[in-house]
Short mmCIF file of N, CA and C in Angstrom, two decimals:
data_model
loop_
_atom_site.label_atom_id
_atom_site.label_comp_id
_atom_site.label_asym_id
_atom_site.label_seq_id
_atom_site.Cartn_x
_atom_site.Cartn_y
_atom_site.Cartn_z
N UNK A 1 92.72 104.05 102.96
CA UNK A 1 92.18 102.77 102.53
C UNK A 1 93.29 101.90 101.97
N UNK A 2 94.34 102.24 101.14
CA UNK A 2 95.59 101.36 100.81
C UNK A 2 96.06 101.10 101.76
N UNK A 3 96.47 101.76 102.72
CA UNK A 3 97.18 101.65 103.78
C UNK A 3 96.85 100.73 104.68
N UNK A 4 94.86 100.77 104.70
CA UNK A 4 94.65 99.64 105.63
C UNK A 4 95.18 98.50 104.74
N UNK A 5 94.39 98.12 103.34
CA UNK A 5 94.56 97.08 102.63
C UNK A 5 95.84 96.35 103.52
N UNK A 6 96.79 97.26 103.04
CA UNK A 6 98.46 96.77 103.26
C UNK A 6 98.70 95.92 104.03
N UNK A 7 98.12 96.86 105.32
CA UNK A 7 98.65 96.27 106.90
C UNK A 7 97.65 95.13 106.76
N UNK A 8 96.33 95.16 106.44
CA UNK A 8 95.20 93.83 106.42
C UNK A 8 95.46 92.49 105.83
N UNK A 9 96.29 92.70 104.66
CA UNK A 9 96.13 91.45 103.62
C UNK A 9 98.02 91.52 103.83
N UNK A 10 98.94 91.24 104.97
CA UNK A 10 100.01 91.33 104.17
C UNK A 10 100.67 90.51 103.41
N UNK A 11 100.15 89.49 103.17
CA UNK A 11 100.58 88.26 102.36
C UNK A 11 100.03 88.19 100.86
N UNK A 12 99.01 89.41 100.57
CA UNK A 12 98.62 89.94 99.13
C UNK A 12 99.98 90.93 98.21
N UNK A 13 100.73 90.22 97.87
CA UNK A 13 102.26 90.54 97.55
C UNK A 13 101.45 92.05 96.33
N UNK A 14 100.76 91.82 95.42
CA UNK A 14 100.63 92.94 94.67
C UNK A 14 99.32 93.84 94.66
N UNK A 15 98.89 94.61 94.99
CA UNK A 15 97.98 95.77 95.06
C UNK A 15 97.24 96.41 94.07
N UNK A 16 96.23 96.68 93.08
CA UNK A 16 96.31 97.02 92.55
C UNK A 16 95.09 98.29 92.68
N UNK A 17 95.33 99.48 92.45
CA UNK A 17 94.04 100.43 92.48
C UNK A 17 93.90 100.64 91.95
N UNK A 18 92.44 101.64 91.70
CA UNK A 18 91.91 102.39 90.56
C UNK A 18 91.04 103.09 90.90
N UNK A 19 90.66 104.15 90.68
CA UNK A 19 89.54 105.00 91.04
C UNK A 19 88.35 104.60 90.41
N UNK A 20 87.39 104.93 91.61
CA UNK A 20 86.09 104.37 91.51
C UNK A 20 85.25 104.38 89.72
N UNK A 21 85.59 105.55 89.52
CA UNK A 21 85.06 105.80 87.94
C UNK A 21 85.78 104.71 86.57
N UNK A 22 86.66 104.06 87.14
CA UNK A 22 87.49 103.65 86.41
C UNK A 22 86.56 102.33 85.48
N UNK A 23 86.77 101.71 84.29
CA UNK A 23 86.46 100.62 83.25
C UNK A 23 87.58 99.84 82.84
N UNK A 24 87.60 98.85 83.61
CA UNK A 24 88.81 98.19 82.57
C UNK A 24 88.39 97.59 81.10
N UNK A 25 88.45 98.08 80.17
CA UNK A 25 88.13 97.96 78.89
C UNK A 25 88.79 96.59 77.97
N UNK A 26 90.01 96.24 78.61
CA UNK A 26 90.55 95.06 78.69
C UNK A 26 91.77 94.41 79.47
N UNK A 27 91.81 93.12 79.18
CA UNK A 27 92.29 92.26 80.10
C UNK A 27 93.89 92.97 80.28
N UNK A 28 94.18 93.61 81.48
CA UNK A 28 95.30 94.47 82.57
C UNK A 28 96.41 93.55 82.56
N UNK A 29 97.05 92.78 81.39
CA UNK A 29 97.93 91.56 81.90
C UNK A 29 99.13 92.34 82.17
N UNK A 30 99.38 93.54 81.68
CA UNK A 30 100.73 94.61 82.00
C UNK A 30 100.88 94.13 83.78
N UNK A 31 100.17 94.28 84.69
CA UNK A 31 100.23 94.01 86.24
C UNK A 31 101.20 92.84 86.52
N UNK A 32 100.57 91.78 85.58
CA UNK A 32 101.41 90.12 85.85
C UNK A 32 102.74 90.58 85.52
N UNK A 33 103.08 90.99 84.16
CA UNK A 33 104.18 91.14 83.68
C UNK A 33 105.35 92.49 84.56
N UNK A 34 104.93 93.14 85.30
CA UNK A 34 106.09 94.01 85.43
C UNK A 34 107.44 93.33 86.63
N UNK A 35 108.03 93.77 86.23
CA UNK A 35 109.32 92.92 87.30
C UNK A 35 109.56 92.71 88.59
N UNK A 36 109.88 92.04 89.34
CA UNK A 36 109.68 92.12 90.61
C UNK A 36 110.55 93.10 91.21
N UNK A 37 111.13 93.63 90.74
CA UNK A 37 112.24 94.68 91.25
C UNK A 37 111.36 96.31 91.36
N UNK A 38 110.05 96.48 90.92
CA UNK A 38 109.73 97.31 90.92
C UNK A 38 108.85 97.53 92.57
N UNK A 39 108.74 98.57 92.81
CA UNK A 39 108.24 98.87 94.17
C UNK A 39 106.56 99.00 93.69
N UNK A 40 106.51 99.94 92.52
CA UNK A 40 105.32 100.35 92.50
C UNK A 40 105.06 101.18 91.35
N UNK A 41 104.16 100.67 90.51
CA UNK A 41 103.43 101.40 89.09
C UNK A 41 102.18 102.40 88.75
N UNK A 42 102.75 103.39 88.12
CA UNK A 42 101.69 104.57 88.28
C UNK A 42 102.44 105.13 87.11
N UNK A 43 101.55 106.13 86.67
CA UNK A 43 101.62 106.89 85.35
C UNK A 43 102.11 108.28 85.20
N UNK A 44 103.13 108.96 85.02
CA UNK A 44 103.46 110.38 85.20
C UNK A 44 102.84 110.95 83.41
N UNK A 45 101.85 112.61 83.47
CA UNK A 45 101.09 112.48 82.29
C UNK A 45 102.22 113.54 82.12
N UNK A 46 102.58 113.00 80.35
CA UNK A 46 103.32 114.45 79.65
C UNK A 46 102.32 115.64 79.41
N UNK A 47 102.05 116.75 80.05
CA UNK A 47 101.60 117.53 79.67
C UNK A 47 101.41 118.15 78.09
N UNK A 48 102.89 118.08 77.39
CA UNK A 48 102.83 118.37 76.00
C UNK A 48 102.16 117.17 75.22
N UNK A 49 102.75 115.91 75.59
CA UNK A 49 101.82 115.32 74.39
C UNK A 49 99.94 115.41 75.03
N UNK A 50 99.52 115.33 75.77
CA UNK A 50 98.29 115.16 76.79
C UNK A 50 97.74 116.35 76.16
N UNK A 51 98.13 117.49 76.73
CA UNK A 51 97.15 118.69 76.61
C UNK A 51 97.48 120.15 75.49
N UNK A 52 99.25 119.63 74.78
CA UNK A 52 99.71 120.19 74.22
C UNK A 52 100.21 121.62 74.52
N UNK A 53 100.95 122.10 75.44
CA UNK A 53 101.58 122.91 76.14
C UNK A 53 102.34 122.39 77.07
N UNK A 54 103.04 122.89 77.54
CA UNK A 54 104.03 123.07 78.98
C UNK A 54 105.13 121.78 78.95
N UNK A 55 105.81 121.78 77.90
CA UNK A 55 106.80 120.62 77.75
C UNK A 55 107.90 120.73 79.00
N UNK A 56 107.73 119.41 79.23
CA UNK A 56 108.65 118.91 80.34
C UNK A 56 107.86 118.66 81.60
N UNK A 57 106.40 119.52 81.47
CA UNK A 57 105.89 118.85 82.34
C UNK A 57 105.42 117.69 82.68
N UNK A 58 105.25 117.14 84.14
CA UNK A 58 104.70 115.33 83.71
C UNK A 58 103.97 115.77 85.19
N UNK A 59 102.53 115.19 85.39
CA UNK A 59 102.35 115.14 86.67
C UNK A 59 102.01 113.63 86.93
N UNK A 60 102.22 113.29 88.29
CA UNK A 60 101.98 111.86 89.20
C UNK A 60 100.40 111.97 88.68
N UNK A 61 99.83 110.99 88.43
CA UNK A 61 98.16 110.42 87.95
C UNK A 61 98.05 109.10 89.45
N UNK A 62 97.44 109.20 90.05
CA UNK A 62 97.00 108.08 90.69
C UNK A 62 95.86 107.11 90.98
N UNK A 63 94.77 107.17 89.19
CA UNK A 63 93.98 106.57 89.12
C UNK A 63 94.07 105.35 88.89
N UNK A 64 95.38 104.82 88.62
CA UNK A 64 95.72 103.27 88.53
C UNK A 64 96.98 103.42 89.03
N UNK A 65 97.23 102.26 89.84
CA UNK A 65 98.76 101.96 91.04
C UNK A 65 98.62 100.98 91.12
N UNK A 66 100.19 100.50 91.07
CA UNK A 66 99.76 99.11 91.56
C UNK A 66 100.87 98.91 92.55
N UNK A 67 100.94 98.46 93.49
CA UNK A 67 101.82 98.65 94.93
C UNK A 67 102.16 97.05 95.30
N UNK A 68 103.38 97.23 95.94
CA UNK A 68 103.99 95.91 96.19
C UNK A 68 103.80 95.90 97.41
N UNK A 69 103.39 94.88 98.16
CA UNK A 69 103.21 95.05 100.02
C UNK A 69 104.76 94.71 100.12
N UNK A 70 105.20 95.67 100.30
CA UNK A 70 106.62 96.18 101.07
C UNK A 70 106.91 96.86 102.34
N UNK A 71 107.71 96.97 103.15
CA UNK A 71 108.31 97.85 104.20
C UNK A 71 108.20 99.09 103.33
N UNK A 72 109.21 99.49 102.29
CA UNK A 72 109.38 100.72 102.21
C UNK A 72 107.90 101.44 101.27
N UNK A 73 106.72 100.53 100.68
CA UNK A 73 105.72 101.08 100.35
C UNK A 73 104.86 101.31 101.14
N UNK A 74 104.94 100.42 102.36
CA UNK A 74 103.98 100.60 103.55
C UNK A 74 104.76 102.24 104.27
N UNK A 75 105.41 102.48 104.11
CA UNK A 75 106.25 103.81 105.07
C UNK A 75 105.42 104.74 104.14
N UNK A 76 105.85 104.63 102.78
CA UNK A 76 105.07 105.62 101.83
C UNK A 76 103.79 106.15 102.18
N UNK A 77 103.00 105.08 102.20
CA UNK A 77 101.53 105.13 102.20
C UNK A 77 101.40 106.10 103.50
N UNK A 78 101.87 105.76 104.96
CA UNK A 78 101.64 105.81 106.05
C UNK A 78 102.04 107.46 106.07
N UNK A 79 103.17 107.89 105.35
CA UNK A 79 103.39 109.22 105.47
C UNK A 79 102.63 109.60 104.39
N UNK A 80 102.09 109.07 103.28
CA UNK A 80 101.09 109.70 102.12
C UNK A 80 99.33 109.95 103.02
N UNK A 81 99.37 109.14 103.42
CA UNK A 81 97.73 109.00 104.90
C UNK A 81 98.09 110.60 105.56
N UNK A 82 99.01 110.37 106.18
CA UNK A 82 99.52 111.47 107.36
C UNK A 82 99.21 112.81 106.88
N UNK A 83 100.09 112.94 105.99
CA UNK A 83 99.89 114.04 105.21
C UNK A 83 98.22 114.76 104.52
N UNK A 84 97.63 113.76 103.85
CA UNK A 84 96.40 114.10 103.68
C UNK A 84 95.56 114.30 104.54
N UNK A 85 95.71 113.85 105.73
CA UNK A 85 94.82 114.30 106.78
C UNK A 85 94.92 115.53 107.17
N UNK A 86 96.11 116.14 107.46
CA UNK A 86 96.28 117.20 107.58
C UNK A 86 96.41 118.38 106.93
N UNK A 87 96.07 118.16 105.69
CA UNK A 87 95.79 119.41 105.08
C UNK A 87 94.71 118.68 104.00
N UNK A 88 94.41 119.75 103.07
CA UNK A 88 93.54 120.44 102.14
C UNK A 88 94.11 120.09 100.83
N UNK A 89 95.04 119.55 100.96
CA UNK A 89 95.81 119.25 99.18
C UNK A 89 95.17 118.10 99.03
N UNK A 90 95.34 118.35 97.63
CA UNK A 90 95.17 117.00 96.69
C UNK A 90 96.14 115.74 97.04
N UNK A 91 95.10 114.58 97.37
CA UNK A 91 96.05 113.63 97.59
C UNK A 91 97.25 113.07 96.29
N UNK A 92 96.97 113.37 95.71
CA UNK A 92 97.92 113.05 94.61
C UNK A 92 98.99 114.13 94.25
N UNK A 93 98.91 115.29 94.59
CA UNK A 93 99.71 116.51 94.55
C UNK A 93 100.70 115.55 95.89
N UNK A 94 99.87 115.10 97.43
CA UNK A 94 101.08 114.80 98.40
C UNK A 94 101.90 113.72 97.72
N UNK A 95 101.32 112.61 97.20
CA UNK A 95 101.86 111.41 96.46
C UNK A 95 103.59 112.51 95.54
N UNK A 96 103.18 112.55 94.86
CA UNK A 96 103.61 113.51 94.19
C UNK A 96 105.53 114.25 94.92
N UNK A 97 104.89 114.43 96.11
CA UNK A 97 105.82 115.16 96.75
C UNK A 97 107.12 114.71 97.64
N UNK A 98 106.30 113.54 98.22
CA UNK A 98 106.80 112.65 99.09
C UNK A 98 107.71 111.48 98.65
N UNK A 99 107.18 110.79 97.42
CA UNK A 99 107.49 109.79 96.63
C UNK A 99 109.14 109.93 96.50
N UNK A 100 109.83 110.54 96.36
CA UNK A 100 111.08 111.15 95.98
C UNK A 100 112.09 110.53 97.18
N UNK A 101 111.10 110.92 98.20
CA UNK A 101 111.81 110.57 99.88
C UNK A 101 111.64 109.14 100.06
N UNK A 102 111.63 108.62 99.10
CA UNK A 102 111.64 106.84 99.66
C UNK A 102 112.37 106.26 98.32
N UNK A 103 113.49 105.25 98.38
CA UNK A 103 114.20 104.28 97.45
C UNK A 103 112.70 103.20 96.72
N UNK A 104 112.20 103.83 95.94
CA UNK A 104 111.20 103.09 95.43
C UNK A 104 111.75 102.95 93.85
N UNK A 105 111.35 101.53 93.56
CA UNK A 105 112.08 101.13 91.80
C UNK A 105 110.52 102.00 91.22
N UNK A 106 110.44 102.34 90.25
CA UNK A 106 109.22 103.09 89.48
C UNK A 106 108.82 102.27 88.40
N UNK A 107 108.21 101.73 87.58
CA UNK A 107 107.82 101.49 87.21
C UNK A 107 106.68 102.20 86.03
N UNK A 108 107.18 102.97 85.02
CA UNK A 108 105.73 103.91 84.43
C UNK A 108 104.58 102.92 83.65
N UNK A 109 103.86 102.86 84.09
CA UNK A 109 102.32 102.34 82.93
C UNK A 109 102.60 103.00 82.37
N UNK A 110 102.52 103.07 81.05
CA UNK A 110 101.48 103.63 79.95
C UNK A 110 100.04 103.95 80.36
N UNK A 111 100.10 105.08 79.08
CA UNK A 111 98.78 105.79 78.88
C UNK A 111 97.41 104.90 79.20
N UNK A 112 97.55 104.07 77.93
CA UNK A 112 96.98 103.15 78.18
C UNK A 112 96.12 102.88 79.17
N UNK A 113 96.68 102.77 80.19
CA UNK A 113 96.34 101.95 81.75
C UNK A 113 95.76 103.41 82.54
N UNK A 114 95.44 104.24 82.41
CA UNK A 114 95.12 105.42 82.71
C UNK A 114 94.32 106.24 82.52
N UNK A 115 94.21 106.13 80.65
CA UNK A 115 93.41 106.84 79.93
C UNK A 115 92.45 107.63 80.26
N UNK A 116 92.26 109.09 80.47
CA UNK A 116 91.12 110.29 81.02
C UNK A 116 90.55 110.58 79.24
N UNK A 117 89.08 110.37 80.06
CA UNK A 117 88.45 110.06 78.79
C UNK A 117 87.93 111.50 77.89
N UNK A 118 88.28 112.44 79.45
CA UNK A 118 88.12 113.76 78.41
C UNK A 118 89.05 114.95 79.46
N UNK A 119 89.66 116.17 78.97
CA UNK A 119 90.18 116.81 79.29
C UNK A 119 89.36 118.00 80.25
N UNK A 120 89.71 118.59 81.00
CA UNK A 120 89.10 119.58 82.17
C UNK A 120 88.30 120.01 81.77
N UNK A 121 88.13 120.72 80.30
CA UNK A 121 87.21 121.76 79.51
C UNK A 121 86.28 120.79 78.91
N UNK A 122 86.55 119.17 78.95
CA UNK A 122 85.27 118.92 78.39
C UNK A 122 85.74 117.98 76.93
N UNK A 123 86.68 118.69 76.31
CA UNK A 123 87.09 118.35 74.74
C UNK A 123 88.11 116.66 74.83
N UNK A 124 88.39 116.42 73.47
CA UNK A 124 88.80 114.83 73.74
C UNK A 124 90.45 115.11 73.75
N UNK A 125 90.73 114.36 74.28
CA UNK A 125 92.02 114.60 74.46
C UNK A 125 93.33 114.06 73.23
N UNK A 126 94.33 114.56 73.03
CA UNK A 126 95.10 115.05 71.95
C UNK A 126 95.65 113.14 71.46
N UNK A 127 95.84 112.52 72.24
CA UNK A 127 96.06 110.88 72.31
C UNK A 127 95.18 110.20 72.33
N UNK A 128 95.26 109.42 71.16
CA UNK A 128 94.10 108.42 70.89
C UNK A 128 93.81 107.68 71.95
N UNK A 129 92.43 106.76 71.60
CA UNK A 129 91.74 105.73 72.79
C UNK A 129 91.90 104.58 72.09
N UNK A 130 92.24 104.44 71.28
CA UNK A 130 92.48 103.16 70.43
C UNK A 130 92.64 101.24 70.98
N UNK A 131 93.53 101.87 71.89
CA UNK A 131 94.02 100.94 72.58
C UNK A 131 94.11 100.84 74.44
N UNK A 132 92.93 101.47 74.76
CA UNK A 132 92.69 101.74 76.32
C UNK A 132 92.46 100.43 77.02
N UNK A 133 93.53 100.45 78.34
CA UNK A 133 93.51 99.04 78.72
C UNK A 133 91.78 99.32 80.05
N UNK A 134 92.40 100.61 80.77
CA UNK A 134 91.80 101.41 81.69
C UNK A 134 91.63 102.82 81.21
N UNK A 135 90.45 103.41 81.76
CA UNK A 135 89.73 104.22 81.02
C UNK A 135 88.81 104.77 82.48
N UNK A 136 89.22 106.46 82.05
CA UNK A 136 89.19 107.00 84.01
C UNK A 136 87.88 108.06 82.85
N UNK A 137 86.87 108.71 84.18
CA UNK A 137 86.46 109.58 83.92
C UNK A 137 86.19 110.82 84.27
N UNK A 138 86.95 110.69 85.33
CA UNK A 138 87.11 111.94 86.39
C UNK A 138 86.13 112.57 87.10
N UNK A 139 85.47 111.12 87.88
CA UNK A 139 84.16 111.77 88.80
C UNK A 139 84.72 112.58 89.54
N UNK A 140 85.97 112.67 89.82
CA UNK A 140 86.40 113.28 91.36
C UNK A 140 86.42 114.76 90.71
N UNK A 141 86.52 115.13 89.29
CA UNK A 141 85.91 116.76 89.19
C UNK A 141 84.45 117.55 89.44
N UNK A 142 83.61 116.48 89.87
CA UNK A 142 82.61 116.46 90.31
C UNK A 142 82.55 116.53 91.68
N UNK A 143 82.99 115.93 92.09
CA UNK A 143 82.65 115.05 93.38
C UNK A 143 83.58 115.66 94.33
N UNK A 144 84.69 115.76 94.22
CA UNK A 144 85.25 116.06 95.22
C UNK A 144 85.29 117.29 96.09
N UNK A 145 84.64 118.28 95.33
CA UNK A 145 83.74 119.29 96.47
C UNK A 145 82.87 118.81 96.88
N UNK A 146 82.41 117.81 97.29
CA UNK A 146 81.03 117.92 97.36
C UNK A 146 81.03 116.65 98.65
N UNK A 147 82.35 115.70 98.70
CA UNK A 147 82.51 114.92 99.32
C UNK A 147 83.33 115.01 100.66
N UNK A 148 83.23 115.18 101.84
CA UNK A 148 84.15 115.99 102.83
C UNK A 148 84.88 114.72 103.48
N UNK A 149 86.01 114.19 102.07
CA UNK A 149 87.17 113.11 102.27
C UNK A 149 87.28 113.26 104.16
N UNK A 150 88.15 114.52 103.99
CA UNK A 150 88.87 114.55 105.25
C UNK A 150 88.14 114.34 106.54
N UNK A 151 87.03 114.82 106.55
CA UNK A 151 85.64 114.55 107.93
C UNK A 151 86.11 112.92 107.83
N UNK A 152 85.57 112.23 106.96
CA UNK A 152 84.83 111.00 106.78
C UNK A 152 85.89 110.69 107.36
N UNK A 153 87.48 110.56 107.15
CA UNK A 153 88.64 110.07 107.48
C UNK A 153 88.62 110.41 108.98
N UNK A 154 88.76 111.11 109.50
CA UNK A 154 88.96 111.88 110.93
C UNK A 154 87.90 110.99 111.80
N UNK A 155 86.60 110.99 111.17
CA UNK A 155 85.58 110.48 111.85
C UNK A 155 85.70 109.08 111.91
N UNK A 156 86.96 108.13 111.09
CA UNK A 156 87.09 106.68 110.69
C UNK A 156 88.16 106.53 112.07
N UNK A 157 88.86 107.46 112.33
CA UNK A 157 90.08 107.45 112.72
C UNK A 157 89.55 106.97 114.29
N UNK A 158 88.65 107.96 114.22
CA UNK A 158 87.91 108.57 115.66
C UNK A 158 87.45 107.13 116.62
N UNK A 159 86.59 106.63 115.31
CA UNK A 159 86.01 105.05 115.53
C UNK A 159 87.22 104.24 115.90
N UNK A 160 88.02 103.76 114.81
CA UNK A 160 88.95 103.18 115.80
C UNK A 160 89.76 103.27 116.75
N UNK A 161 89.84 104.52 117.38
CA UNK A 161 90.62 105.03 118.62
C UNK A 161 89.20 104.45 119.67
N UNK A 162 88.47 104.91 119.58
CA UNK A 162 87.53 104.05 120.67
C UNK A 162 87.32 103.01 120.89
N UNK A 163 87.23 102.15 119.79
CA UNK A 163 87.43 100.49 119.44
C UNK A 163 88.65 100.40 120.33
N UNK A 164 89.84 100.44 120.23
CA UNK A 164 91.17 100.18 120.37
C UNK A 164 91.29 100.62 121.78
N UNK A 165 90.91 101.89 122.40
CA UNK A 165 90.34 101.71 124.18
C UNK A 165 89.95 100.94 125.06
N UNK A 166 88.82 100.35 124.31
CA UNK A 166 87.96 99.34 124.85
C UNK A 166 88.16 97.74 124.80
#
């Protein structure tokens, strides 16, 4: 779905996502303000301050992004698509993996812009909400067994290969 966005709107210079569960709690002006030198904004979570263990860890979060319609973000996406189709991982584990393989400026949000409103087990998490711009709730721990991403995709794909025949 970014990927179409991309190729659809390419004269929409900035992108911004969020997962469906998401609240913007207030006005996101961080988006206007980040530099134009950046490729693309997303949140890496410190595990130690977040969940309080495993220092040094940080994982890629991709419930808020905000993407520059670029050449080298459009390549991203197109090998981030690719990849998820073909396997069973978490799309954000591929994000994650791939990201490295492209000259992209980074950009980190803050917490803030991210905020998971409760931790896996349920309990509140170790960083205040004080100041939540965006505020996630993690339907996809629900949902995402239950939703067969990859069919729906395959079966999208399917449609436009016949369209595009005809």
């Amino acid at each position: 779905i970014i990927l179409d966005y991309l190729v659809e709107y390419p004269f929409q210079y900035n992108v911004v996502i969020l997962d469906v569960d998401a609240i913007i709690e207030q006005e996101p002006v961080l988006f206007e303000e980040i530099p134009t030198e950046y490729d693309i904004a997303l949140h890496y979570l410190d595990w130690e301050k977040w969940y309080g263990h495993s220092p040094g860890v940080k994982e890629l979060l991709t419930g808020t992004m905000m993407l520059r319609n670029r050449p080298q973000v459009k390549a991203m996406c197109e090998e981030w698509y690719r990849k998820a189709k073909k396997t069973q991982q978490w799309e954000q584990k591929i994000l994650e993996e791939i990201i490295g393989n492209y000259s992209l400026k980074i950009f980190e949000l803050p917490i803030e812009y991210i905020y998971i409103d409760t931790l896996p087990n349920g309990s509140k998490p170790r960083i205040s909400d004080e100041n939540v711009v965006i505020r996630h709730f993690q339907a996809s721990r629900t949902w995402k067994r239950k939703i067969p991403i990859l069919d729906i995709l395959k079966k999208r794909d399917e449609e436009r290969t016949k369209k595009s025949q005809n």
